[in-house]
Amino acid sequence: MSDKPSVPSATNLPASPKGDQSIRMRNYTISMTIRTLCFVLAIFTHGWIRWVFAIAAILLPYIAVVMANATNQRRVDVRGSVRPRRPDQQLHSGRP
């Protein structure tokens, strides 16, 4: 094997910070919408299902914050990398 460093493939690069933030914001908004729905359902239902909705409304903020703070941790792996060619195999411009 060659000692040359491998160059990451463009398909293995992580998402842009702005794109990652928008995905996390969307997931957080969805979780908080579900939490609000659980509160409403806890008010208008009776019996054991009321307690299920109440517990879900209490636990969902923690889950939503943990998910929102989890950034995209995709790493560049060696299998998806591209190795530079040896100098004798590289294309030249044709100029001397």
XYZ file of C-alpha atoms in Angstrom:
96
model
C 0.000 0.000 0.000
C 1.063 3.573 -0.582
C 1.981 6.066 2.175
C 0.085 8.854 0.455
C -2.833 10.302 2.383
C -6.262 9.445 1.122
C -8.458 12.248 -0.149
C -12.067 12.193 1.114
C -14.710 11.470 -1.459
C -17.278 14.259 -1.863
C -20.126 11.845 -1.126
C -18.700 11.080 2.326
C -18.451 14.680 3.498
C -20.842 15.767 6.262
C -23.762 18.100 5.581
C -23.168 21.831 5.724
C -23.616 23.435 9.158
C -26.600 25.441 7.905
C -28.277 22.329 6.474
C -27.566 20.369 9.634
C -29.048 23.154 11.769
C -32.212 23.355 9.665
C -32.758 19.593 9.957
C -32.291 19.749 13.746
C -34.671 22.730 14.033
C -37.317 20.883 12.002
C -37.007 17.785 14.207
C -37.253 19.913 17.356
C -40.365 21.680 16.040
C -42.008 18.353 15.233
C -41.228 17.033 18.729
C -42.642 20.137 20.403
C -45.780 19.919 18.260
C -46.275 16.324 19.399
C -45.719 17.470 23.003
C -48.403 20.154 22.659
C -50.773 17.583 21.217
C -50.043 15.290 24.189
C -50.929 18.105 26.613
C -54.223 18.740 24.835
C -55.063 15.042 24.719
C -54.187 14.672 28.426
C -56.768 17.333 29.210
C -59.569 15.852 27.109
C -59.107 12.134 27.787
C -59.892 10.056 30.882
C -58.441 6.980 32.522
C -55.027 5.478 32.000
C -54.557 7.034 28.548
C -54.568 10.493 30.190
C -51.479 9.493 32.196
C -49.738 8.150 29.104
C -50.229 11.494 27.350
C -49.140 13.411 30.474
C -45.944 11.369 30.840
C -45.199 11.777 27.133
C -45.680 15.546 27.445
C -43.243 15.604 30.362
C -40.549 13.437 28.714
C -40.664 14.812 25.179
C -38.783 18.084 25.900
C -35.765 16.157 27.162
C -35.785 13.867 24.131
C -36.272 16.818 21.765
C -33.368 18.782 23.239
C -31.034 15.787 23.122
C -31.966 15.149 19.488
C -31.635 18.841 18.587
C -28.152 19.036 20.103
C -26.947 15.914 18.324
C -25.031 17.265 15.357
C -24.305 15.278 12.242
C -21.382 13.098 13.273
C -20.806 11.384 9.934
C -17.101 10.701 9.576
C -15.028 10.305 6.470
C -14.110 6.654 6.316
C -11.132 5.208 4.508
C -13.173 2.822 2.357
C -14.974 5.725 0.699
C -11.789 7.684 0.138
C -9.973 8.212 -3.103
C -6.232 7.815 -3.272
C -4.268 10.228 -5.471
C -2.623 8.632 -8.441
C 1.087 8.080 -8.623
C 2.889 10.903 -10.430
C 3.573 8.661 -13.428
C -0.185 7.909 -13.752
C -1.444 11.514 -13.499
C -2.775 13.358 -16.512
C -0.693 16.218 -17.831
C -1.717 19.323 -19.731
C 0.550 18.422 -22.650
C 2.818 21.401 -22.116
C 6.499 20.656 -21.747
